[in-house]
Every structure is written in structure tokens, then in C-alpha cells.
């Protein structure tokens, strides 16, 4: 990975602003070597177990062999990581078997009716994921598909085709797993949803999509070497916030990173958006959005800074008109936009990964988790709780009981 936190920033950040946070940042970085429970996703040896990894790979192979379609049911942190990885690490128009379909991310009966119609003649398996085992959207959709499966298959066959991923022993999902004999994969209790990308919550769906989870984990482990850069990134975000920048535009020039940006948005928004603080994350798919939001960024209310996620090596071809590859043209556009936006008082933090592969995304995921945690500590909020999300979950529960 490479970082440029200088070229498209320097005019806008003063040395005194950096000095103000240096000491606090050193203290925060120190937390990562102290083996704190809340940071156990960083200390990977504490939860990525070889036995569990082997089990996931074997189980995934079995399900792939018997399925035309695999449904992944989950929401929020328990789903966003796998959606991100499966989109980023597959070709744009992949039609191979099994097809992976995500459900449980909304309550659209239109979508569910159409998906059941689509699945009618197909062999289907399910991985349902919920750390708490009780999230309303996930349970509602799972219960619907569970009954559908029992109508379609024998009890024995359903048992073979459903895998539950949860951390809670008293949640409803654990109850179904025990009662019906489903395979059960574990999310460690201390890891909150958006930091669970290195657990079975994301690893098993990745294995179902035949992605290399060993290389992904290796990348994440090696990504820890970027702790310093993650700290600088967190500090610059904090400085921009003090300067009145309230929105961070995550800009991509490769549309298949779209879900990855959704995951990044979730990690930052849910970690630091507390106590009336935090920076609102926004997705920018370039060059498309340069023709709409680009106007606002260049000349509108100067509340935005950008973070570009660039891919160094992509497949490409020569464009005769420019005597250059399309990929190099794309990179030239990236740089030109950063220059233009800097002139419009919008600084850019530039992050480059090697390629569209598991190892690179493992590094990138670790980088963003470290920086989101550090950024939250710099805002003096707890990165690992989500009282706002819990609030709405409770309200739904109350109102549904009153129906
Ligand atoms: O990051 C989080 O903690 C949340 O987004 C959760 O992942 C989300 O609310 C789903 O929760 P659960 O996995 O318990 O179903």
C-alpha cells in the first residue's frame, strides 16, 4: 500500500495543527500493543483459529457443490464486509455457479417475492449471519426462507443446506441451530459487527464465493504495519473537522469498490458518529459523480474533504488516441481531480492498493479499521458501541409488540 497525505493537503494544514494532536496520537497508538479486549480484531492470533478456518473452507466447498444459489442473510456489519469483498474480487459479469444473493438488508416484500420466484427451480443453500442472533430484519427474512426451505426439501436436506453464523448462545439464531441441527460458525463476542470482517461473518461468505480467505487474512495481518499511516490519516481527518470540514467523500475510480465504500462508510459512521461529533462519510463514484457532485465539491459549501482509494494495477488496454493505457488515463484523471479540488479548498488524502486481490483488500480493511478506531479515540468517543443503532432496534421491538 502507498499513501500520499501531503501533495493534495499541504497548503491547508499547518505544523501547529499537527503538533496539537501528536502526543495524543502517540498515546492512542500505544493502545494497539496492549492486547486490549476491544482491539482484539487487531491482535489476530487471538481469534483467527486454523481449525475454524479449515472448517469454513470444507463446509463452503460442500455447499458450493450442492447449490445453484446461496443466500446470505444479514444486515449492517454482519453483511457489509462480505458484500464488499464479493463485489470487489469478482469479475463484473460473472455468471458462474453458485450465484450469491444477499437478502435481509431490507424489508421489501417486492424483493422477497421476486427472489422466491427466481429461486423456484434452483437448488438453494443459506448462510444466515447475526452476531446478536436477534436482529429483526434478519430473523424475519430468515424465518420466511426457512419455512420455504422446509417446503422445498426434506428435513435432512434442509439441515445440510443451512449454516448459522452467530456469537450469542441465547439468541434466536442459536436456538434454531440447536433445534434443527444446523452447522454453527462463531463470531467472537467482543468484536462489534463492523469490525467483524476478519471473522466467519465475512470469511465464510467469501469462501462460499470461492475467494481466498487465507490470503485475505494474511493481507490483514500484514496491514498492521501501516499503524503509523492509519494514525496520520485519523489525525488529518480530525484537523479537517476542526477546520469546518464535515463530510468525507470516499472517491473511487473502479465501480466494483462501491460496496467496499459502503463498508468504509459504516465503519466510520458507526464508530465515531456519537455525542454530536463525527464526520459524515459519502460515496463518490468517479468519474460519474464528477459530472454532478463534482460541481458542489469544486465551488459549493467547502465542508468536504476527499479520500481517494486508488488501484495501482488493473487489467487494461491501449487507447490509441492518447498512446496510453486506459488505466494510466484513469490515474491521470485521479491526479487532475485532486489538483482541481485542492484549488477549490477541498484537500484529498490519497490511498493506493496494489491490485484487486484478496491480499490487498485484507491490508486495506485493516488500515481502515485501525484508522476508524483511532479517529474515534481522537473524538473521545467509544468506537465499538452503537447506542444509536440499539435505540432504533428497541423502538421497532416496542412498536411491533403493539401491532
Ligand atoms: O456494526 C454493527 O455492530 C451493526 O451494524 C450490526 O452489525 C448490525 O446492527 C447487525 O447486528 P447483528 O449482527 O447482531 O444482527
mmCIF file of C-alpha atoms and ligand atoms in Angstrom:
data_model
loop_
_atom_site.group_PDB
_atom_site.id
_atom_site.type_symbol
_atom_site.label_atom_id
_atom_site.label_comp_id
_atom_site.label_asym_id
_atom_site.label_seq_id
_atom_site.Cartn_x
_atom_site.Cartn_y
_atom_site.Cartn_z
ATOM 1 C CA UNK A 1 0.000 0.000 0.000
ATOM 2 C CA UNK A 2 1.067 3.573 -0.608
ATOM 3 C CA UNK A 3 -0.158 6.767 0.956
ATOM 4 C CA UNK A 4 0.068 10.374 -0.106
ATOM 5 C CA UNK A 5 -1.182 12.563 2.713
ATOM 6 C CA UNK A 6 0.888 15.510 1.553
ATOM 7 C CA UNK A 7 0.589 16.540 -2.107
ATOM 8 C CA UNK A 8 -3.116 17.437 -2.053
ATOM 9 C CA UNK A 9 -3.187 18.613 1.561
ATOM 10 C CA UNK A 10 -0.102 20.641 2.299
ATOM 11 C CA UNK A 11 -1.372 24.133 1.658
ATOM 12 C CA UNK A 12 -4.269 23.574 4.039
ATOM 13 C CA UNK A 13 -2.665 22.030 7.153
ATOM 14 C CA UNK A 14 -0.248 23.944 9.386
ATOM 15 C CA UNK A 15 2.511 22.410 11.533
ATOM 16 C CA UNK A 16 0.879 23.794 14.722
ATOM 17 C CA UNK A 17 -2.309 21.891 13.934
ATOM 18 C CA UNK A 18 -0.336 18.649 13.682
ATOM 19 C CA UNK A 19 1.629 19.400 16.879
ATOM 20 C CA UNK A 20 -1.649 19.763 18.750
ATOM 21 C CA UNK A 21 -2.509 16.081 18.221
ATOM 22 C CA UNK A 22 0.920 14.393 18.130
ATOM 23 C CA UNK A 23 1.086 13.484 21.807
ATOM 24 C CA UNK A 24 -2.471 12.203 21.985
ATOM 25 C CA UNK A 25 -1.917 10.157 18.855
ATOM 26 C CA UNK A 26 1.175 8.504 20.339
ATOM 27 C CA UNK A 27 -0.874 7.545 23.369
ATOM 28 C CA UNK A 28 -3.631 6.108 21.151
ATOM 29 C CA UNK A 29 -1.150 4.102 19.073
ATOM 30 C CA UNK A 30 0.155 2.641 22.322
ATOM 31 C CA UNK A 31 -3.247 1.022 22.934
ATOM 32 C CA UNK A 32 -2.703 -1.316 19.975
ATOM 33 C CA UNK A 33 0.224 -3.088 21.595
ATOM 34 C CA UNK A 34 -1.520 -3.544 24.944
ATOM 35 C CA UNK A 35 -3.715 -6.522 23.996
ATOM 36 C CA UNK A 36 -6.943 -4.713 24.937
ATOM 37 C CA UNK A 37 -10.096 -6.782 24.543
ATOM 38 C CA UNK A 38 -11.816 -4.086 22.488
ATOM 39 C CA UNK A 39 -8.954 -4.178 19.961
ATOM 40 C CA UNK A 40 -8.808 -7.952 19.674
ATOM 41 C CA UNK A 41 -9.598 -7.787 15.919
ATOM 42 C CA UNK A 42 -6.132 -6.187 15.648
ATOM 43 C CA UNK A 43 -4.434 -8.927 17.650
ATOM 44 C CA UNK A 44 -5.466 -11.538 15.089
ATOM 45 C CA UNK A 45 -3.849 -14.515 16.786
ATOM 46 C CA UNK A 46 -6.463 -14.221 19.494
ATOM 47 C CA UNK A 47 -9.393 -15.209 17.333
ATOM 48 C CA UNK A 48 -8.445 -16.474 13.859
ATOM 49 C CA UNK A 49 -8.178 -20.146 14.543
ATOM 50 C CA UNK A 50 -6.815 -22.623 11.945
ATOM 51 C CA UNK A 51 -9.374 -25.290 12.826
ATOM 52 C CA UNK A 52 -12.258 -22.872 12.252
ATOM 53 C CA UNK A 53 -10.652 -21.727 9.004
ATOM 54 C CA UNK A 54 -10.400 -25.306 7.726
ATOM 55 C CA UNK A 55 -13.979 -25.972 8.774
ATOM 56 C CA UNK A 56 -15.178 -22.919 6.837
ATOM 57 C CA UNK A 57 -13.280 -23.917 3.680
ATOM 58 C CA UNK A 58 -14.589 -27.518 3.767
ATOM 59 C CA UNK A 59 -18.149 -26.504 4.544
ATOM 60 C CA UNK A 60 -18.109 -23.864 1.816
ATOM 61 C CA UNK A 61 -16.943 -26.438 -0.725
ATOM 62 C CA UNK A 62 -19.781 -28.784 0.246
ATOM 63 C CA UNK A 63 -22.403 -26.039 -0.089
ATOM 64 C CA UNK A 64 -20.989 -24.822 -3.404
ATOM 65 C CA UNK A 65 -21.275 -28.364 -4.785
ATOM 66 C CA UNK A 66 -24.963 -28.724 -3.972
ATOM 67 C CA UNK A 67 -26.193 -25.186 -4.711
ATOM 68 C CA UNK A 68 -27.199 -23.125 -7.731
ATOM 69 C CA UNK A 69 -27.763 -20.164 -5.419
ATOM 70 C CA UNK A 70 -26.523 -19.360 -1.928
ATOM 71 C CA UNK A 71 -28.499 -16.812 0.078
ATOM 72 C CA UNK A 72 -26.536 -14.710 2.525
ATOM 73 C CA UNK A 73 -28.932 -13.289 5.111
ATOM 74 C CA UNK A 74 -27.606 -10.492 7.322
ATOM 75 C CA UNK A 75 -27.509 -6.736 7.803
ATOM 76 C CA UNK A 76 -25.066 -3.981 8.771
ATOM 77 C CA UNK A 77 -21.645 -5.083 9.893
ATOM 78 C CA UNK A 78 -22.635 -8.721 9.610
ATOM 79 C CA UNK A 79 -23.252 -8.371 5.894
ATOM 80 C CA UNK A 80 -21.451 -5.321 4.517
ATOM 81 C CA UNK A 81 -17.948 -6.850 4.628
ATOM 82 C CA UNK A 82 -18.882 -9.876 2.554
ATOM 83 C CA UNK A 83 -20.896 -7.797 0.092
ATOM 84 C CA UNK A 84 -17.823 -5.574 -0.310
ATOM 85 C CA UNK A 85 -15.374 -8.405 -0.850
ATOM 86 C CA UNK A 86 -17.565 -10.472 -3.141
ATOM 87 C CA UNK A 87 -18.205 -7.476 -5.381
ATOM 88 C CA UNK A 88 -14.612 -6.218 -5.433
ATOM 89 C CA UNK A 89 -12.948 -9.587 -6.007
ATOM 90 C CA UNK A 90 -15.176 -10.945 -8.779
ATOM 91 C CA UNK A 91 -15.411 -10.041 -12.451
ATOM 92 C CA UNK A 92 -18.150 -7.543 -13.331
ATOM 93 C CA UNK A 93 -20.315 -10.002 -15.276
ATOM 94 C CA UNK A 94 -19.711 -13.299 -13.508
ATOM 95 C CA UNK A 95 -22.296 -15.959 -14.260
ATOM 96 C CA UNK A 96 -20.682 -18.942 -12.558
ATOM 97 C CA UNK A 97 -22.311 -21.320 -10.098
ATOM 98 C CA UNK A 98 -23.263 -20.883 -7.308
ATOM 99 C CA UNK A 99 -24.722 -17.431 -7.529
ATOM 100 C CA UNK A 100 -24.562 -15.463 -4.270
ATOM 101 C CA UNK A 101 -27.608 -13.370 -3.387
ATOM 102 C CA UNK A 102 -27.808 -11.056 -0.373
ATOM 103 C CA UNK A 103 -31.108 -10.761 1.481
ATOM 104 C CA UNK A 104 -32.162 -9.452 4.887
ATOM 105 C CA UNK A 105 -30.804 -5.971 4.229
ATOM 106 C CA UNK A 106 -34.323 -4.520 3.977
ATOM 107 C CA UNK A 107 -37.967 -5.479 4.429
ATOM 108 C CA UNK A 108 -39.096 -5.186 0.818
ATOM 109 C CA UNK A 109 -41.781 -7.796 0.169
ATOM 110 C CA UNK A 110 -41.471 -6.971 -3.544
ATOM 111 C CA UNK A 111 -37.826 -8.098 -3.441
ATOM 112 C CA UNK A 112 -38.602 -11.227 -1.434
ATOM 113 C CA UNK A 113 -41.489 -12.301 -3.680
ATOM 114 C CA UNK A 114 -39.328 -11.849 -6.761
ATOM 115 C CA UNK A 115 -36.394 -13.680 -5.180
ATOM 116 C CA UNK A 116 -38.565 -16.658 -4.205
ATOM 117 C CA UNK A 117 -39.926 -16.769 -7.754
ATOM 118 C CA UNK A 118 -36.376 -16.633 -9.087
ATOM 119 C CA UNK A 119 -35.287 -19.446 -6.762
ATOM 120 C CA UNK A 120 -38.208 -21.765 -7.521
ATOM 121 C CA UNK A 121 -36.406 -24.174 -9.860
ATOM 122 C CA UNK A 122 -32.988 -23.737 -8.260
ATOM 123 C CA UNK A 123 -31.059 -25.611 -5.594
ATOM 124 C CA UNK A 124 -30.615 -23.225 -2.696
ATOM 125 C CA UNK A 125 -28.491 -23.055 0.472
ATOM 126 C CA UNK A 126 -28.440 -20.394 3.173
ATOM 127 C CA UNK A 127 -25.893 -18.731 5.411
ATOM 128 C CA UNK A 128 -27.670 -16.579 7.988
ATOM 129 C CA UNK A 129 -25.451 -14.200 9.951
ATOM 130 C CA UNK A 130 -26.305 -12.191 13.044
ATOM 131 C CA UNK A 131 -23.949 -11.564 15.916
ATOM 132 C CA UNK A 132 -26.764 -10.972 18.389
ATOM 133 C CA UNK A 133 -28.898 -13.643 16.735
ATOM 134 C CA UNK A 134 -31.925 -11.422 17.252
ATOM 135 C CA UNK A 135 -31.863 -8.619 14.678
ATOM 136 C CA UNK A 136 -35.414 -8.110 13.479
ATOM 137 C CA UNK A 137 -34.842 -7.769 9.709
ATOM 138 C CA UNK A 138 -32.531 -10.789 9.628
ATOM 139 C CA UNK A 139 -34.810 -13.022 11.680
ATOM 140 C CA UNK A 140 -37.938 -12.061 9.744
ATOM 141 C CA UNK A 141 -36.323 -12.831 6.393
ATOM 142 C CA UNK A 142 -34.593 -15.968 7.658
ATOM 143 C CA UNK A 143 -37.798 -17.390 9.149
ATOM 144 C CA UNK A 144 -39.527 -16.791 5.846
ATOM 145 C CA UNK A 145 -36.839 -18.614 3.862
ATOM 146 C CA UNK A 146 -36.509 -21.325 6.485
ATOM 147 C CA UNK A 147 -40.210 -22.279 6.059
ATOM 148 C CA UNK A 148 -39.748 -22.044 2.297
ATOM 149 C CA UNK A 149 -36.800 -24.472 2.523
ATOM 150 C CA UNK A 150 -38.824 -26.972 4.587
ATOM 151 C CA UNK A 151 -41.487 -26.941 1.874
ATOM 152 C CA UNK A 152 -38.889 -27.475 -0.831
ATOM 153 C CA UNK A 153 -36.614 -30.083 0.836
ATOM 154 C CA UNK A 154 -36.702 -32.927 3.379
ATOM 155 C CA UNK A 155 -35.692 -32.130 6.990
ATOM 156 C CA UNK A 156 -32.329 -33.854 6.449
ATOM 157 C CA UNK A 157 -31.664 -31.842 3.307
ATOM 158 C CA UNK A 158 -32.551 -28.528 4.972
ATOM 159 C CA UNK A 159 -30.130 -29.385 7.764
ATOM 160 C CA UNK A 160 -27.367 -29.862 5.184
ATOM 161 C CA UNK A 161 -28.175 -26.580 3.455
ATOM 162 C CA UNK A 162 -28.401 -24.048 6.302
ATOM 163 C CA UNK A 163 -25.395 -22.635 8.158
ATOM 164 C CA UNK A 164 -25.854 -20.204 11.048
ATOM 165 C CA UNK A 165 -23.158 -17.647 11.998
ATOM 166 C CA UNK A 166 -23.669 -16.014 15.389
ATOM 167 C CA UNK A 167 -21.908 -15.206 18.623
ATOM 168 C CA UNK A 168 -24.762 -15.382 21.010
ATOM 169 C CA UNK A 169 -25.803 -18.599 22.743
ATOM 170 C CA UNK A 170 -29.158 -17.233 23.820
ATOM 171 C CA UNK A 171 -30.094 -15.514 20.558
ATOM 172 C CA UNK A 172 -32.884 -16.851 18.370
ATOM 173 C CA UNK A 173 -30.456 -17.976 15.670
ATOM 174 C CA UNK A 174 -28.519 -20.162 18.103
ATOM 175 C CA UNK A 175 -31.865 -21.627 19.164
ATOM 176 C CA UNK A 176 -32.732 -22.555 15.559
ATOM 177 C CA UNK A 177 -29.252 -24.017 15.028
ATOM 178 C CA UNK A 178 -29.564 -26.266 18.077
ATOM 179 C CA UNK A 179 -33.184 -27.224 17.495
ATOM 180 C CA UNK A 180 -32.768 -28.075 13.817
ATOM 181 C CA UNK A 181 -29.151 -29.278 13.856
ATOM 182 C CA UNK A 182 -27.682 -26.603 11.549
ATOM 183 C CA UNK A 183 -23.912 -26.078 11.341
ATOM 184 C CA UNK A 184 -22.919 -23.171 13.543
ATOM 185 C CA UNK A 185 -19.999 -20.778 12.936
ATOM 186 C CA UNK A 186 -18.823 -18.371 15.573
ATOM 187 C CA UNK A 187 -18.320 -14.591 15.767
ATOM 188 C CA UNK A 188 -16.287 -13.702 18.881
ATOM 189 C CA UNK A 189 -18.458 -11.821 21.326
ATOM 190 C CA UNK A 190 -16.003 -8.955 21.878
ATOM 191 C CA UNK A 191 -15.940 -7.949 18.200
ATOM 192 C CA UNK A 192 -18.622 -5.498 17.091
ATOM 193 C CA UNK A 193 -20.314 -6.020 13.701
ATOM 194 C CA UNK A 194 -18.373 -3.519 11.633
ATOM 195 C CA UNK A 195 -15.050 -4.889 12.918
ATOM 196 C CA UNK A 196 -16.049 -8.499 12.162
ATOM 197 C CA UNK A 197 -14.695 -8.547 8.604
ATOM 198 C CA UNK A 198 -11.903 -10.930 9.675
ATOM 199 C CA UNK A 199 -14.302 -13.395 11.317
ATOM 200 C CA UNK A 200 -16.704 -16.036 9.988
ATOM 201 C CA UNK A 201 -19.228 -13.228 9.365
ATOM 202 C CA UNK A 202 -17.287 -12.275 6.239
ATOM 203 C CA UNK A 203 -14.820 -15.135 5.791
ATOM 204 C CA UNK A 204 -17.454 -17.845 5.294
ATOM 205 C CA UNK A 205 -19.430 -15.944 2.603
ATOM 206 C CA UNK A 206 -16.087 -15.187 0.917
ATOM 207 C CA UNK A 207 -15.269 -18.914 0.961
ATOM 208 C CA UNK A 208 -18.739 -19.640 -0.446
ATOM 209 C CA UNK A 209 -17.833 -17.315 -3.310
ATOM 210 C CA UNK A 210 -14.604 -19.308 -3.729
ATOM 211 C CA UNK A 211 -12.361 -16.429 -2.654
ATOM 212 C CA UNK A 212 -9.001 -16.981 -0.976
ATOM 213 C CA UNK A 213 -9.636 -16.266 2.714
ATOM 214 C CA UNK A 214 -6.145 -17.326 3.759
ATOM 215 C CA UNK A 215 -4.592 -14.656 1.562
ATOM 216 C CA UNK A 216 -7.172 -12.107 2.785
ATOM 217 C CA UNK A 217 -6.223 -12.793 6.412
ATOM 218 C CA UNK A 218 -2.526 -12.658 5.565
ATOM 219 C CA UNK A 219 -3.081 -9.235 3.987
ATOM 220 C CA UNK A 220 -4.937 -8.051 7.089
ATOM 221 C CA UNK A 221 -2.159 -9.280 9.342
ATOM 222 C CA UNK A 222 0.476 -7.513 7.256
ATOM 223 C CA UNK A 223 -1.750 -4.432 7.063
ATOM 224 C CA UNK A 224 -0.941 -3.856 10.726
ATOM 225 C CA UNK A 225 2.428 -2.465 9.619
ATOM 226 C CA UNK A 226 0.521 0.666 8.476
ATOM 227 C CA UNK A 227 -0.475 1.637 12.016
ATOM 228 C CA UNK A 228 1.521 4.909 11.747
ATOM 229 C CA UNK A 229 -0.092 5.882 8.458
ATOM 230 C CA UNK A 230 -3.528 4.991 9.861
ATOM 231 C CA UNK A 231 -2.775 7.352 12.757
ATOM 232 C CA UNK A 232 -1.718 10.188 10.448
ATOM 233 C CA UNK A 233 -4.875 9.639 8.395
ATOM 234 C CA UNK A 234 -7.022 9.778 11.556
ATOM 235 C CA UNK A 235 -5.256 12.926 12.740
ATOM 236 C CA UNK A 236 -5.659 14.744 9.396
ATOM 237 C CA UNK A 237 -9.379 13.897 9.393
ATOM 238 C CA UNK A 238 -9.597 15.393 12.875
ATOM 239 C CA UNK A 239 -7.760 18.552 11.749
ATOM 240 C CA UNK A 240 -10.064 18.919 8.741
ATOM 241 C CA UNK A 241 -13.060 18.583 11.074
ATOM 242 C CA UNK A 242 -11.723 21.448 13.226
ATOM 243 C CA UNK A 243 -11.345 23.492 10.029
ATOM 244 C CA UNK A 244 -15.064 23.029 9.345
ATOM 245 C CA UNK A 245 -14.962 20.023 7.037
ATOM 246 C CA UNK A 246 -17.969 17.951 7.997
ATOM 247 C CA UNK A 247 -18.129 15.464 5.111
ATOM 248 C CA UNK A 248 -15.575 12.942 3.860
ATOM 249 C CA UNK A 249 -16.058 11.895 0.255
ATOM 250 C CA UNK A 250 -14.632 8.406 -0.354
ATOM 251 C CA UNK A 251 -13.774 8.593 -4.046
ATOM 252 C CA UNK A 252 -13.259 5.532 -6.246
ATOM 253 C CA UNK A 253 -12.442 5.211 -9.914
ATOM 254 C CA UNK A 254 -13.261 1.477 -10.065
ATOM 255 C CA UNK A 255 -17.023 0.979 -9.599
ATOM 256 C CA UNK A 256 -16.625 -2.523 -8.164
ATOM 257 C CA UNK A 257 -15.330 -0.842 -4.997
ATOM 258 C CA UNK A 258 -18.788 0.594 -4.471
ATOM 259 C CA UNK A 259 -19.769 -1.849 -1.694
ATOM 260 C CA UNK A 260 -16.328 -1.543 -0.155
ATOM 261 C CA UNK A 261 -17.013 2.166 0.268
ATOM 262 C CA UNK A 262 -20.358 1.228 1.861
ATOM 263 C CA UNK A 263 -18.402 -0.862 4.366
ATOM 264 C CA UNK A 264 -15.954 2.018 4.957
ATOM 265 C CA UNK A 265 -18.887 4.397 5.446
ATOM 266 C CA UNK A 266 -20.329 2.045 8.046
ATOM 267 C CA UNK A 267 -17.023 1.626 9.897
ATOM 268 C CA UNK A 268 -16.509 5.375 10.248
ATOM 269 C CA UNK A 269 -20.128 6.462 10.756
ATOM 270 C CA UNK A 270 -20.953 3.841 13.385
ATOM 271 C CA UNK A 271 -17.622 4.191 15.172
ATOM 272 C CA UNK A 272 -17.287 7.959 15.514
ATOM 273 C CA UNK A 273 -20.809 9.329 14.958
ATOM 274 C CA UNK A 274 -21.608 9.864 18.643
ATOM 275 C CA UNK A 275 -22.064 12.714 21.149
ATOM 276 C CA UNK A 276 -22.957 15.088 18.280
ATOM 277 C CA UNK A 277 -19.478 14.502 16.797
ATOM 278 C CA UNK A 278 -18.017 12.754 13.756
ATOM 279 C CA UNK A 279 -17.559 13.224 10.030
ATOM 280 C CA UNK A 280 -20.327 12.203 7.636
ATOM 281 C CA UNK A 281 -18.988 9.721 5.061
ATOM 282 C CA UNK A 282 -20.165 9.980 1.462
ATOM 283 C CA UNK A 283 -19.567 7.743 -1.561
ATOM 284 C CA UNK A 284 -18.194 9.264 -4.764
ATOM 285 C CA UNK A 285 -18.017 7.032 -7.831
ATOM 286 C CA UNK A 286 -15.777 8.832 -10.291
ATOM 287 C CA UNK A 287 -15.702 9.869 -12.994
ATOM 288 C CA UNK A 288 -19.523 9.592 -12.974
ATOM 289 C CA UNK A 289 -20.089 11.805 -9.914
ATOM 290 C CA UNK A 290 -17.681 14.472 -11.166
ATOM 291 C CA UNK A 291 -20.490 15.378 -13.534
ATOM 292 C CA UNK A 292 -22.893 16.051 -10.667
ATOM 293 C CA UNK A 293 -21.419 16.276 -7.136
ATOM 294 C CA UNK A 294 -18.147 17.473 -8.626
ATOM 295 C CA UNK A 295 -19.666 20.915 -9.079
ATOM 296 C CA UNK A 296 -20.522 21.142 -5.351
ATOM 297 C CA UNK A 297 -17.082 19.915 -4.301
ATOM 298 C CA UNK A 298 -15.279 22.390 -6.542
ATOM 299 C CA UNK A 299 -17.298 25.513 -5.854
ATOM 300 C CA UNK A 300 -20.012 24.847 -3.280
ATOM 301 C CA UNK A 301 -20.065 24.962 0.517
ATOM 302 C CA UNK A 302 -16.468 23.978 1.492
ATOM 303 C CA UNK A 303 -17.428 21.343 4.078
ATOM 304 C CA UNK A 304 -15.933 18.391 2.180
ATOM 305 C CA UNK A 305 -12.555 16.687 2.026
ATOM 306 C CA UNK A 306 -11.867 13.579 -0.004
ATOM 307 C CA UNK A 307 -10.175 10.224 0.421
ATOM 308 C CA UNK A 308 -9.280 8.516 -2.834
ATOM 309 C CA UNK A 309 -8.919 4.735 -2.899
ATOM 310 C CA UNK A 310 -6.835 4.031 -5.971
ATOM 311 C CA UNK A 311 -5.913 0.655 -7.510
ATOM 312 C CA UNK A 312 -2.362 0.517 -8.815
ATOM 313 C CA UNK A 313 -2.630 -2.456 -11.201
ATOM 314 C CA UNK A 314 -5.805 -3.301 -13.085
ATOM 315 C CA UNK A 315 -6.278 -5.196 -16.342
ATOM 316 C CA UNK A 316 -6.149 -2.659 -19.138
ATOM 317 C CA UNK A 317 -5.717 -1.927 -22.841
ATOM 318 C CA UNK A 318 -4.134 0.697 -25.073
ATOM 319 C CA UNK A 319 -6.111 3.776 -26.104
ATOM 320 C CA UNK A 320 -4.607 4.786 -29.472
ATOM 321 C CA UNK A 321 -5.770 8.388 -29.302
ATOM 322 C CA UNK A 322 -3.640 9.059 -26.188
ATOM 323 C CA UNK A 323 -0.968 6.415 -26.909
ATOM 324 C CA UNK A 324 -1.524 5.334 -23.311
ATOM 325 C CA UNK A 325 -3.356 2.570 -21.424
ATOM 326 C CA UNK A 326 -6.872 3.312 -20.171
ATOM 327 C CA UNK A 327 -5.684 2.514 -16.680
ATOM 328 C CA UNK A 328 -2.953 5.205 -16.888
ATOM 329 C CA UNK A 329 -5.511 7.636 -18.244
ATOM 330 C CA UNK A 330 -7.742 6.827 -15.255
ATOM 331 C CA UNK A 331 -4.784 7.506 -12.914
ATOM 332 C CA UNK A 332 -4.103 10.820 -14.694
ATOM 333 C CA UNK A 333 -7.725 11.778 -14.142
ATOM 334 C CA UNK A 334 -7.402 10.864 -10.422
ATOM 335 C CA UNK A 335 -4.451 13.213 -10.000
ATOM 336 C CA UNK A 336 -6.026 16.011 -12.059
ATOM 337 C CA UNK A 337 -9.188 15.902 -9.955
ATOM 338 C CA UNK A 338 -7.138 16.073 -6.731
ATOM 339 C CA UNK A 339 -5.324 19.167 -8.087
ATOM 340 C CA UNK A 340 -8.543 20.844 -9.170
ATOM 341 C CA UNK A 341 -10.318 20.113 -5.889
ATOM 342 C CA UNK A 342 -7.372 21.400 -3.850
ATOM 343 C CA UNK A 343 -7.755 24.705 -5.677
ATOM 344 C CA UNK A 344 -11.411 24.630 -4.635
ATOM 345 C CA UNK A 345 -10.341 24.275 -0.960
ATOM 346 C CA UNK A 346 -11.074 20.532 -0.872
ATOM 347 C CA UNK A 347 -7.982 18.564 0.233
ATOM 348 C CA UNK A 348 -7.515 14.891 -0.701
ATOM 349 C CA UNK A 349 -5.965 12.033 1.229
ATOM 350 C CA UNK A 350 -4.664 9.507 -1.298
ATOM 351 C CA UNK A 351 -4.505 5.753 -0.610
ATOM 352 C CA UNK A 352 -3.249 3.276 -3.174
ATOM 353 C CA UNK A 353 -3.500 -0.519 -3.032
ATOM 354 C CA UNK A 354 -1.575 -2.905 -5.290
ATOM 355 C CA UNK A 355 -4.427 -4.621 -7.092
ATOM 356 C CA UNK A 356 -7.880 -6.183 -6.995
ATOM 357 C CA UNK A 357 -6.863 -9.196 -4.935
ATOM 358 C CA UNK A 358 -7.595 -10.686 -1.519
ATOM 359 C CA UNK A 359 -4.250 -9.712 -0.010
ATOM 360 C CA UNK A 360 -4.597 -6.040 -0.966
ATOM 361 C CA UNK A 361 -8.139 -5.854 0.425
ATOM 362 C CA UNK A 362 -7.046 -7.545 3.655
ATOM 363 C CA UNK A 363 -4.440 -4.782 4.095
ATOM 364 C CA UNK A 364 -6.933 -2.074 3.221
ATOM 365 C CA UNK A 365 -9.603 -3.405 5.593
ATOM 366 C CA UNK A 366 -7.099 -3.482 8.459
ATOM 367 C CA UNK A 367 -5.916 0.045 7.594
ATOM 368 C CA UNK A 368 -9.443 1.475 7.724
ATOM 369 C CA UNK A 369 -10.386 -0.379 10.936
ATOM 370 C CA UNK A 370 -7.246 0.910 12.674
ATOM 371 C CA UNK A 371 -7.859 4.453 11.465
ATOM 372 C CA UNK A 372 -11.587 4.440 12.339
ATOM 373 C CA UNK A 373 -10.754 3.284 15.865
ATOM 374 C CA UNK A 374 -8.006 5.910 16.240
ATOM 375 C CA UNK A 375 -10.191 8.594 14.739
ATOM 376 C CA UNK A 376 -12.941 7.808 17.263
ATOM 377 C CA UNK A 377 -10.446 7.943 20.137
ATOM 378 C CA UNK A 378 -9.360 11.375 18.841
ATOM 379 C CA UNK A 379 -13.031 12.437 19.036
ATOM 380 C CA UNK A 380 -13.138 10.957 22.576
ATOM 381 C CA UNK A 381 -15.959 8.549 21.742
ATOM 382 C CA UNK A 382 -16.095 4.771 22.072
ATOM 383 C CA UNK A 383 -15.518 3.260 18.606
ATOM 384 C CA UNK A 384 -17.046 -0.094 19.493
ATOM 385 C CA UNK A 385 -20.561 0.577 20.722
ATOM 386 C CA UNK A 386 -23.583 1.665 18.668
ATOM 387 C CA UNK A 387 -26.179 3.078 21.088
ATOM 388 C CA UNK A 388 -27.901 4.881 18.211
ATOM 389 C CA UNK A 389 -28.468 1.632 16.333
ATOM 390 C CA UNK A 390 -29.652 -0.084 19.506
ATOM 391 C CA UNK A 391 -32.119 2.762 20.058
ATOM 392 C CA UNK A 392 -33.898 2.192 16.780
ATOM 393 C CA UNK A 393 -33.838 -1.594 17.263
ATOM 394 C CA UNK A 394 -35.598 -1.143 20.637
ATOM 395 C CA UNK A 395 -38.163 1.223 19.151
ATOM 396 C CA UNK A 396 -39.005 -1.283 16.401
ATOM 397 C CA UNK A 397 -39.358 -4.012 19.041
ATOM 398 C CA UNK A 398 -41.773 -1.877 21.075
ATOM 399 C CA UNK A 399 -43.894 -0.853 18.115
ATOM 400 C CA UNK A 400 -44.082 -4.385 16.733
ATOM 401 C CA UNK A 401 -45.244 -5.714 20.087
ATOM 402 C CA UNK A 402 -48.063 -3.156 19.922
ATOM 403 C CA UNK A 403 -49.253 -4.212 16.468
HETATM 404 O O1 LIG B 1 -21.691 -2.841 13.272
HETATM 405 C C1 LIG B 1 -22.635 -3.196 13.970
HETATM 406 O O2 LIG B 1 -22.469 -3.564 15.141
HETATM 407 C C2 LIG B 1 -24.044 -3.236 13.407
HETATM 408 O O3 LIG B 1 -24.087 -2.683 12.135
HETATM 409 C C3 LIG B 1 -24.544 -4.677 13.349
HETATM 410 O O4 LIG B 1 -23.661 -5.418 12.542
HETATM 411 C C4 LIG B 1 -25.959 -4.767 12.773
HETATM 412 O O5 LIG B 1 -26.840 -3.994 13.517
HETATM 413 C C5 LIG B 1 -26.440 -6.226 12.744
HETATM 414 O O6 LIG B 1 -26.378 -6.780 14.026
HETATM 415 P P1 LIG B 1 -26.365 -8.343 14.245
HETATM 416 O O7 LIG B 1 -25.128 -8.892 13.630
HETATM 417 O O8 LIG B 1 -26.432 -8.550 15.716
HETATM 418 O O9 LIG B 1 -27.580 -8.897 13.513
#
